[in-house]
Amino acid sequence: MPSLTSNSTSVNHSELTRLSRGATIGIIGGGQLGQMMALSARYMGFHTVVLDPTEECPAAGACDEQIVADYDDKEAIAAIAKRSDVLTYEFENVDADALDSVSDCVRIPQGTELLRVTQNRIAEKTFINNHGGMTAQWAEVTSADSLREAVQEIGLPAVLKTAEGGYDGHGQKVLRNDDDVEEAIKLWSTSDDGTGFPQSILEKMIGFAYEASILVSGNGLQFVTFPVVKNHHVHNILHTTVAPAFGAEPSDVDRLVEQRAQQMALDLAAGFNLAGTLALELFVMDNGEVLVNELAPRPHNSGHYTIEACDYDQFDLHIRGIAGWDMPQPQLLSPAVMINVLGQHLDQVMEYSAQHAHWHVHDYGKAVSKFNRKMGHVTVLGYDTDTLLREFEETGIWQ
């Protein structure tokens, strides 16, 4: 198993503003990530209030109070700010301007620069590249003509992505030939001459060995990393995560990947003065080169294994970070496999899990189950992760 070394620096404790027991953390977003943040906060002695437009959202049962309102409702943002000692968020699509408008009455440890950078792919790629991180070759696209120019520069195949919005494959189109380029122009342009093109990027499609991710957590001054994990996606939705990404006897290339991913994560965390948890989604090449695909400014689906497999999970360190508490180096106590439970899997998973005590089942408690909607996850611990993956396949649930 790869070592979990930390490159974190010493902390000047006088520079940290710490929350004390009984303080209130406001969480914007009441989905499963907000739910798990609230549970970690409760164990640490904090109160939580969640803002979410859906009554009885997953976080509602875990928090002290819910404000039912849209995420861009500035009056609601002001209300949660008044009730809170610090504000955090569980997803990227939060109105940064609304958060800035309340920054004089509540601390926002993550800040809004992190939010703005990760809300825009151009800003995100630029930030990564400016802080020593490697990405696939990319170019900004703002019109039909600039798309054609980008294709000439980058080549095909490539992926066209809107600069803002989009998740789980939405807001993206694969371009394999000139016909795809012209079709994209027709689909994405809002005017006949192609000038009404949404701000986008064209990214070179690369032949990576596998997809991976790494989590880094900080308190603004001190940063620690979780292990690199291997991810597998189906229809652009995360399907499984294997932790760690490498076996008990990692190769020289594996160790190089771990070192590169760790250093990039720590460099980006320092660039953001990170408070809380940040996820780096990665492409790993055959030669050990590591490219950053995307950043997520909060705990991440691929980090759910940490709840059972680590001494501190990603939500614990997110809360410790925004609370200004010292950051422990998390330890992987056991290899693990995590598999997502989508709407079409939920009933079978709940029935099957009653007879499989080694399954750690997490039902997010969402009121409506939909096809391809994330409804929960299952984590299984064990050193033979290939066997654990095969066990999931043999159930027939995830066909």
Tab-separated table of C-alpha atoms in Angstrom:
chain	number	residue	atom	x	y	z
A	1	MET	CA	0.000	0.000	0.000
A	2	PRO	CA	1.420	3.447	-0.858
A	3	SER	CA	2.536	5.602	1.997
A	4	LEU	CA	0.400	8.525	3.061
A	5	THR	CA	3.030	11.147	3.628
A	6	SER	CA	2.134	14.772	4.278
A	7	ASN	CA	3.896	17.808	2.933
A	8	SER	CA	1.934	20.118	5.209
A	9	THR	CA	3.713	23.027	6.836
A	10	SER	CA	3.802	24.128	10.450
A	11	VAL	CA	1.012	26.441	11.553
A	12	ASN	CA	1.203	29.760	13.346
A	13	HIS	CA	-1.735	29.121	15.660
A	14	SER	CA	-2.223	32.835	16.344
A	15	GLU	CA	-3.247	33.307	12.691
A	16	LEU	CA	-6.141	30.846	12.883
A	17	THR	CA	-9.654	31.947	13.870
A	18	ARG	CA	-11.164	28.924	15.549
A	19	LEU	CA	-14.799	28.060	16.069
A	20	SER	CA	-15.751	26.907	19.532
A	21	ARG	CA	-18.272	24.284	20.563
A	22	GLY	CA	-21.813	25.546	20.075
A	23	ALA	CA	-20.990	27.767	17.084
A	24	THR	CA	-23.250	27.565	14.035
A	25	ILE	CA	-22.145	26.560	10.547
A	26	GLY	CA	-24.357	27.620	7.662
A	27	ILE	CA	-24.403	25.202	4.721
A	28	ILE	CA	-25.652	26.304	1.319
A	29	GLY	CA	-27.050	23.181	-0.289
A	30	GLY	CA	-28.926	20.395	1.453
A	31	GLY	CA	-28.111	17.367	-0.689
A	32	GLN	CA	-26.120	14.346	0.424
A	33	LEU	CA	-22.903	16.351	0.784
A	34	GLY	CA	-24.664	18.897	2.987
A	35	GLN	CA	-26.141	16.039	4.988
A	36	MET	CA	-22.743	14.477	5.641
A	37	MET	CA	-21.177	17.863	6.447
A	38	ALA	CA	-23.940	18.448	9.006
A	39	LEU	CA	-23.383	15.037	10.621
A	40	SER	CA	-19.641	15.662	10.989
A	41	ALA	CA	-20.329	19.135	12.378
A	42	ARG	CA	-22.771	17.730	14.933
A	43	TYR	CA	-20.232	15.207	16.212
A	44	MET	CA	-17.777	18.083	16.723
A	45	GLY	CA	-20.266	20.058	18.802
A	46	PHE	CA	-21.407	22.558	16.182
A	47	HIS	CA	-24.921	23.562	15.178
A	48	THR	CA	-25.896	23.720	11.507
A	49	VAL	CA	-28.466	25.560	9.425
A	50	VAL	CA	-28.977	24.554	5.790
A	51	LEU	CA	-30.371	26.515	2.868
A	52	ASP	CA	-32.041	24.406	0.183
A	53	PRO	CA	-35.129	24.904	-2.013
A	54	THR	CA	-36.467	21.400	-1.321
A	55	GLU	CA	-38.342	20.806	1.911
A	56	GLU	CA	-37.121	17.697	3.736
A	57	CYS	CA	-33.956	17.601	1.635
A	58	PRO	CA	-31.347	15.001	2.667
A	59	ALA	CA	-29.636	17.446	5.054
A	60	ALA	CA	-32.882	18.455	6.762
A	61	GLY	CA	-32.812	15.530	9.183
A	62	ALA	CA	-29.181	16.120	10.107
A	63	CYS	CA	-29.217	19.888	10.676
A	64	ASP	CA	-30.757	22.075	13.370
A	65	GLU	CA	-32.701	24.240	10.947
A	66	GLN	CA	-33.493	24.499	7.250
A	67	ILE	CA	-34.212	27.669	5.296
A	68	VAL	CA	-36.320	26.731	2.276
A	69	ALA	CA	-35.273	29.042	-0.556
A	70	ASP	CA	-33.448	29.102	-3.873
A	71	TYR	CA	-29.664	29.238	-3.800
A	72	ASP	CA	-29.585	32.660	-5.468
A	73	ASP	CA	-32.167	34.193	-3.112
A	74	LYS	CA	-30.195	37.072	-1.612
A	75	GLU	CA	-32.673	37.587	1.233
A	76	ALA	CA	-32.325	33.921	2.165
A	77	ILE	CA	-28.518	34.156	1.921
A	78	ALA	CA	-28.669	37.162	4.270
A	79	ALA	CA	-30.916	35.191	6.651
A	80	ILE	CA	-28.583	32.187	6.843
A	81	ALA	CA	-25.605	34.522	7.263
A	82	LYS	CA	-27.240	36.157	10.296
A	83	ARG	CA	-27.848	32.757	11.887
A	84	SER	CA	-24.286	31.490	11.260
A	85	ASP	CA	-20.749	32.033	12.483
A	86	VAL	CA	-19.293	30.700	9.214
A	87	LEU	CA	-20.772	29.817	5.828
A	88	THR	CA	-19.807	26.912	3.589
A	89	TYR	CA	-21.272	25.348	0.455
A	90	GLU	CA	-21.759	21.802	-0.788
A	91	PHE	CA	-21.618	22.456	-4.537
A	92	GLU	CA	-20.247	24.918	-7.079
A	93	ASN	CA	-23.419	26.538	-8.408
A	94	VAL	CA	-23.751	29.092	-5.631
A	95	ASP	CA	-24.129	32.806	-6.378
A	96	ALA	CA	-20.688	34.183	-5.479
A	97	ASP	CA	-22.002	37.750	-5.589
A	98	ALA	CA	-24.661	36.841	-3.024
A	99	LEU	CA	-21.975	35.429	-0.740
A	100	ASP	CA	-19.840	38.535	-1.172
A	101	SER	CA	-22.825	40.655	-0.150
A	102	VAL	CA	-22.874	39.035	3.320
A	103	SER	CA	-19.121	38.724	3.857
A	104	ASP	CA	-19.166	41.695	6.235
A	105	CYS	CA	-21.443	39.893	8.695
A	106	VAL	CA	-20.276	36.267	8.498
A	107	ARG	CA	-16.972	34.544	7.787
A	108	ILE	CA	-16.741	32.538	4.570
A	109	PRO	CA	-13.514	30.543	5.106
A	110	GLN	CA	-13.512	29.032	1.608
A	111	GLY	CA	-13.858	32.507	0.130
A	112	THR	CA	-15.469	33.262	-3.210
A	113	GLU	CA	-12.340	33.181	-5.391
A	114	LEU	CA	-12.346	29.379	-5.115
A	115	LEU	CA	-16.000	29.387	-6.094
A	116	ARG	CA	-15.547	31.693	-9.079
A	117	VAL	CA	-12.510	29.800	-10.363
A	118	THR	CA	-14.256	26.430	-10.240
A	119	GLN	CA	-17.476	27.803	-11.761
A	120	ASN	CA	-15.715	28.695	-15.003
A	121	ARG	CA	-13.617	26.180	-16.930
A	122	ILE	CA	-11.445	28.882	-18.487
A	123	ALA	CA	-10.636	30.385	-15.089
A	124	GLU	CA	-10.121	26.900	-13.659
A	125	LYS	CA	-7.717	25.679	-16.358
A	126	THR	CA	-5.812	28.958	-16.160
A	127	PHE	CA	-5.493	28.749	-12.374
A	128	ILE	CA	-4.305	25.127	-12.543
A	129	ASN	CA	-1.700	25.919	-15.205
A	130	ASN	CA	-0.527	29.050	-13.368
A	131	HIS	CA	0.078	27.002	-10.210
A	132	GLY	CA	2.155	24.286	-11.809
A	133	GLY	CA	-0.628	21.841	-12.596
A	134	MET	CA	-0.809	20.092	-15.958
A	135	THR	CA	-3.989	19.813	-18.027
A	136	ALA	CA	-4.888	18.498	-21.449
A	137	GLN	CA	-4.250	21.047	-24.209
A	138	TRP	CA	-7.173	23.462	-24.372
A	139	ALA	CA	-8.323	26.696	-26.004
A	140	GLU	CA	-11.008	29.261	-25.281
A	141	VAL	CA	-13.936	29.295	-27.714
A	142	THR	CA	-16.373	32.214	-28.064
A	143	SER	CA	-17.664	31.924	-31.638
A	144	ALA	CA	-17.963	29.597	-34.596
A	145	ASP	CA	-14.772	31.012	-36.105
A	146	SER	CA	-12.818	30.609	-32.845
A	147	LEU	CA	-14.024	26.999	-32.605
A	148	ARG	CA	-12.716	26.292	-36.084
A	149	GLU	CA	-9.413	27.959	-35.178
A	150	ALA	CA	-9.180	25.932	-31.964
A	151	VAL	CA	-9.757	22.728	-33.933
A	152	GLN	CA	-6.882	23.661	-36.227
A	153	GLU	CA	-4.644	24.294	-33.199
A	154	ILE	CA	-5.621	21.309	-31.034
A	155	GLY	CA	-6.788	18.777	-33.586
A	156	LEU	CA	-9.498	16.125	-33.378
A	157	PRO	CA	-10.855	14.271	-31.539
A	158	ALA	CA	-11.590	16.907	-28.918
A	159	VAL	CA	-14.310	17.766	-26.411
A	160	LEU	CA	-16.279	21.008	-26.567
A	161	LYS	CA	-17.473	22.111	-23.113
A	162	THR	CA	-19.431	25.136	-21.962
A	163	ALA	CA	-17.292	27.327	-19.706
A	164	GLU	CA	-19.998	27.460	-17.054
A	165	GLY	CA	-22.603	24.967	-15.915
A	166	GLY	CA	-22.729	21.337	-16.856
A	167	TYR	CA	-22.067	18.250	-14.755
A	168	ASP	CA	-22.032	14.469	-15.217
A	169	GLY	CA	-21.465	14.965	-18.938
A	170	HIS	CA	-24.025	17.720	-19.518
A	171	GLY	CA	-22.868	20.768	-21.500
A	172	GLN	CA	-20.312	18.730	-23.436
A	173	LYS	CA	-19.991	17.424	-26.982
A	174	VAL	CA	-17.340	15.141	-28.436
A	175	LEU	CA	-16.014	16.304	-31.820
A	176	ARG	CA	-14.432	13.551	-33.915
A	177	ASN	CA	-14.553	15.026	-37.428
A	178	ASP	CA	-15.393	18.193	-39.353
A	179	ASP	CA	-19.076	17.243	-39.557
A	180	ASP	CA	-19.233	17.137	-35.742
A	181	VAL	CA	-17.688	20.617	-35.625
A	182	GLU	CA	-20.309	22.074	-37.961
A	183	GLU	CA	-23.102	20.277	-36.110
A	184	ALA	CA	-21.854	21.730	-32.820
A	185	ILE	CA	-21.876	25.209	-34.312
A	186	LYS	CA	-25.525	24.781	-35.365
A	187	LEU	CA	-26.540	23.367	-31.975
A	188	TRP	CA	-24.647	25.829	-29.794
A	189	SER	CA	-25.033	29.073	-31.758
A	190	THR	CA	-27.950	31.323	-30.920
A	191	SER	CA	-27.636	33.230	-34.222
A	192	ASP	CA	-27.317	32.135	-37.830
A	193	ASP	CA	-23.834	33.617	-38.222
A	194	GLY	CA	-22.460	31.666	-35.257
A	195	THR	CA	-21.693	34.756	-33.178
A	196	GLY	CA	-24.104	33.841	-30.387
A	197	PHE	CA	-21.802	31.102	-29.177
A	198	PRO	CA	-21.669	30.430	-25.404
A	199	GLN	CA	-18.275	30.915	-23.756
A	200	SER	CA	-16.673	27.471	-24.024
A	201	ILE	CA	-13.428	25.571	-24.159
A	202	LEU	CA	-12.166	23.016	-26.633
A	203	GLU	CA	-10.102	20.358	-24.907
A	204	LYS	CA	-7.934	17.771	-26.624
A	205	MET	CA	-9.216	14.243	-26.109
A	206	ILE	CA	-6.407	12.203	-24.609
A	207	GLY	CA	-5.782	8.492	-24.275
A	208	PHE	CA	-5.303	8.147	-20.534
A	209	ALA	CA	-4.548	4.926	-18.680
A	210	TYR	CA	-7.208	5.538	-16.042
A	211	GLU	CA	-9.166	8.212	-14.210
A	212	ALA	CA	-8.245	9.074	-10.640
A	213	SER	CA	-8.809	11.703	-7.995
A	214	ILE	CA	-7.193	13.075	-4.878
A	215	LEU	CA	-8.636	15.095	-2.013
A	216	VAL	CA	-6.786	17.838	-0.190
A	217	SER	CA	-8.050	19.568	2.950
A	218	GLY	CA	-6.822	22.692	4.682
A	219	ASN	CA	-7.520	25.314	7.310
A	220	GLY	CA	-6.121	28.186	5.259
A	221	LEU	CA	-2.556	27.632	6.456
A	222	GLN	CA	-1.998	23.880	6.748
A	223	PHE	CA	-2.875	21.306	4.068
A	224	VAL	CA	-3.088	17.503	4.040
A	225	THR	CA	-3.953	14.958	1.359
A	226	PHE	CA	-5.897	11.721	1.155
A	227	PRO	CA	-4.586	8.871	-1.029
A	228	VAL	CA	-4.930	8.802	-4.792
A	229	VAL	CA	-7.937	6.682	-5.795
A	230	LYS	CA	-8.912	5.057	-9.089
A	231	ASN	CA	-12.331	5.932	-10.567
A	232	HIS	CA	-14.521	4.342	-13.208
A	233	HIS	CA	-17.359	6.273	-14.861
A	234	VAL	CA	-20.399	4.961	-16.721
A	235	HIS	CA	-22.309	7.428	-18.925
A	236	ASN	CA	-20.222	10.236	-17.418
A	237	ILE	CA	-21.424	9.397	-13.886
A	238	LEU	CA	-18.995	8.047	-11.302
A	239	HIS	CA	-19.629	4.315	-10.925
A	240	THR	CA	-16.853	2.947	-8.685
A	241	THR	CA	-13.914	4.216	-6.677
A	242	VAL	CA	-11.047	1.968	-5.573
A	243	ALA	CA	-8.886	3.149	-2.679
A	244	PRO	CA	-5.975	3.285	-2.913
A	245	ALA	CA	-5.391	3.429	-6.657
A	246	PHE	CA	-2.381	1.114	-6.356
A	247	GLY	CA	-1.963	-2.373	-4.927
A	248	ALA	CA	0.092	-3.520	-1.967
A	249	GLU	CA	3.266	-3.335	-4.056
A	250	PRO	CA	3.097	-0.115	-6.103
A	251	SER	CA	5.407	0.185	-9.098
A	252	ASP	CA	7.857	3.013	-9.623
A	253	VAL	CA	5.324	4.632	-11.958
A	254	ASP	CA	2.623	4.290	-9.283
A	255	ARG	CA	4.834	6.048	-6.744
A	256	LEU	CA	5.558	8.780	-9.266
A	257	VAL	CA	1.825	9.263	-9.861
A	258	GLU	CA	1.191	9.500	-6.123
A	259	GLN	CA	3.972	12.049	-5.642
A	260	ARG	CA	2.863	14.187	-8.591
A	261	ALA	CA	-0.802	14.131	-7.588
A	262	GLN	CA	0.006	14.972	-3.965
A	263	GLN	CA	2.253	17.867	-4.924
A	264	MET	CA	-0.269	19.322	-7.367
A	265	ALA	CA	-2.994	19.065	-4.738
A	266	LEU	CA	-0.856	20.813	-2.125
A	267	ASP	CA	0.250	23.530	-4.585
A	268	LEU	CA	-3.325	24.285	-5.612
A	269	ALA	CA	-4.473	24.281	-1.977
A	270	ALA	CA	-1.772	26.789	-1.128
A	271	GLY	CA	-2.753	28.904	-4.140
A	272	PHE	CA	-6.310	29.103	-2.853
A	273	ASN	CA	-5.325	29.408	0.847
A	274	LEU	CA	-7.716	26.489	1.041
A	275	ALA	CA	-10.108	26.107	3.953
A	276	GLY	CA	-12.169	22.935	3.741
A	277	THR	CA	-11.892	20.074	1.251
A	278	LEU	CA	-10.995	20.335	-2.444
A	279	ALA	CA	-11.144	17.455	-4.959
A	280	LEU	CA	-8.910	17.118	-8.006
A	281	GLU	CA	-10.278	14.895	-10.767
A	282	LEU	CA	-7.300	13.466	-12.663
A	283	PHE	CA	-6.276	11.692	-15.846
A	284	VAL	CA	-3.281	9.369	-15.362
A	285	MET	CA	-1.177	8.581	-18.420
A	286	ASP	CA	0.740	5.353	-19.093
A	287	ASN	CA	4.062	7.073	-18.368
A	288	GLY	CA	2.913	8.360	-14.972
A	289	GLU	CA	2.098	11.876	-16.122
A	290	VAL	CA	-0.841	13.316	-14.174
A	291	LEU	CA	-3.275	15.801	-15.723
A	292	VAL	CA	-5.954	17.696	-13.821
A	293	ASN	CA	-9.367	17.392	-15.453
A	294	GLU	CA	-11.552	19.365	-13.056
A	295	LEU	CA	-11.643	20.783	-9.539
A	296	ALA	CA	-14.501	20.493	-7.062
A	297	PRO	CA	-14.406	23.055	-4.217
A	298	ARG	CA	-15.979	20.742	-1.633
A	299	PRO	CA	-16.119	17.085	-0.597
A	300	HIS	CA	-16.504	14.762	-3.550
A	301	ASN	CA	-18.366	11.626	-4.567
A	302	SER	CA	-15.063	9.760	-5.011
A	303	GLY	CA	-14.191	10.529	-1.382
A	304	HIS	CA	-17.146	8.770	0.221
A	305	TYR	CA	-15.013	5.692	0.918
A	306	THR	CA	-13.186	7.779	3.567
A	307	ILE	CA	-16.187	7.512	5.923
A	308	GLU	CA	-15.399	3.869	6.693
A	309	ALA	CA	-11.852	3.465	5.397
A	310	CYS	CA	-10.026	6.401	7.052
A	311	ASP	CA	-9.543	7.635	10.591
A	312	TYR	CA	-10.767	11.086	9.500
A	313	ASP	CA	-13.129	11.299	6.551
A	314	GLN	CA	-13.379	14.071	3.964
A	315	PHE	CA	-16.322	15.691	5.775
A	316	ASP	CA	-14.512	15.716	9.124
A	317	LEU	CA	-11.585	17.541	7.556
A	318	HIS	CA	-13.848	19.915	5.665
A	319	ILE	CA	-15.494	20.956	8.926
A	320	ARG	CA	-12.183	21.099	10.814
A	321	GLY	CA	-10.773	23.255	8.014
A	322	ILE	CA	-13.550	25.843	7.901
A	323	ALA	CA	-13.596	25.851	11.713
A	324	GLY	CA	-9.903	26.796	11.803
A	325	TRP	CA	-8.916	23.647	13.665
A	326	ASP	CA	-5.570	21.884	13.176
A	327	MET	CA	-5.436	19.446	10.278
A	328	PRO	CA	-4.453	15.838	11.072
A	329	GLN	CA	-2.876	13.748	8.338
A	330	PRO	CA	-5.638	11.233	7.447
A	331	GLN	CA	-4.697	7.568	7.530
A	332	LEU	CA	-6.145	4.891	5.275
A	333	LEU	CA	-7.068	2.097	7.681
A	334	SER	CA	-8.200	-0.364	5.013
A	335	PRO	CA	-8.407	-0.567	1.229
A	336	ALA	CA	-11.979	-0.099	0.045
A	337	VAL	CA	-14.309	-0.057	-2.927
A	338	MET	CA	-17.185	2.420	-3.208
A	339	ILE	CA	-20.015	2.010	-5.716
A	340	ASN	CA	-22.724	4.554	-6.474
A	341	VAL	CA	-26.388	3.670	-6.055
A	342	LEU	CA	-28.548	5.345	-8.694
A	343	GLY	CA	-32.312	5.454	-8.831
A	344	GLN	CA	-32.570	2.248	-10.871
A	345	HIS	CA	-30.423	0.375	-8.310
A	346	LEU	CA	-31.922	1.533	-5.028
A	347	ASP	CA	-34.621	-1.072	-4.307
A	348	GLN	CA	-32.368	-4.016	-5.187
A	349	VAL	CA	-29.483	-2.620	-3.157
A	350	MET	CA	-31.615	-2.185	-0.052
A	351	GLU	CA	-33.019	-5.705	-0.408
A	352	TYR	CA	-29.600	-7.247	-1.097
A	353	SER	CA	-27.794	-5.388	1.687
A	354	ALA	CA	-29.970	-6.931	4.391
A	355	GLN	CA	-28.163	-10.227	3.734
A	356	HIS	CA	-24.653	-8.771	3.327
A	357	ALA	CA	-23.418	-7.405	6.614
A	358	HIS	CA	-20.072	-6.318	5.155
A	359	TRP	CA	-21.803	-3.754	2.927
A	360	HIS	CA	-21.771	-0.249	4.376
A	361	VAL	CA	-24.916	1.182	2.802
A	362	HIS	CA	-25.645	4.906	2.689
A	363	ASP	CA	-29.176	5.895	1.671
A	364	TYR	CA	-29.263	9.655	1.125
A	365	GLY	CA	-32.967	9.835	1.941
A	366	LYS	CA	-34.022	11.635	-1.228
A	367	ALA	CA	-37.790	11.734	-1.542
A	368	VAL	CA	-37.910	10.962	-5.264
A	369	SER	CA	-35.932	8.184	-6.921
A	370	LYS	CA	-35.071	8.882	-10.558
A	371	PHE	CA	-33.148	7.059	-13.246
A	372	ASN	CA	-29.423	7.937	-13.016
A	373	ARG	CA	-30.011	10.120	-9.936
A	374	LYS	CA	-27.521	9.496	-7.131
A	375	MET	CA	-29.571	7.995	-4.311
A	376	GLY	CA	-26.813	6.523	-2.154
A	377	HIS	CA	-23.604	4.526	-2.177
A	378	VAL	CA	-22.145	1.306	-0.823
A	379	THR	CA	-18.628	0.898	0.563
A	380	VAL	CA	-16.949	-2.436	1.222
A	381	LEU	CA	-13.601	-2.799	2.997
A	382	GLY	CA	-11.012	-5.415	2.076
A	383	TYR	CA	-7.530	-5.892	0.703
A	384	ASP	CA	-8.582	-7.746	-2.454
A	385	THR	CA	-10.339	-4.900	-4.233
A	386	ASP	CA	-10.612	-6.849	-7.511
A	387	THR	CA	-12.707	-9.464	-5.726
A	388	LEU	CA	-14.872	-6.744	-4.162
A	389	LEU	CA	-15.530	-5.211	-7.588
A	390	ARG	CA	-16.382	-8.637	-8.973
A	391	GLU	CA	-18.826	-9.220	-6.111
A	392	PHE	CA	-20.754	-6.092	-7.059
A	393	GLU	CA	-20.871	-7.198	-10.704
A	394	GLU	CA	-22.108	-10.681	-9.786
A	395	THR	CA	-25.154	-9.304	-7.974
A	396	GLY	CA	-26.537	-8.198	-11.339
A	397	ILE	CA	-27.726	-4.931	-9.805
A	398	TRP	CA	-25.337	-2.675	-11.722
A	399	GLN	CA	-25.822	-4.135	-15.209
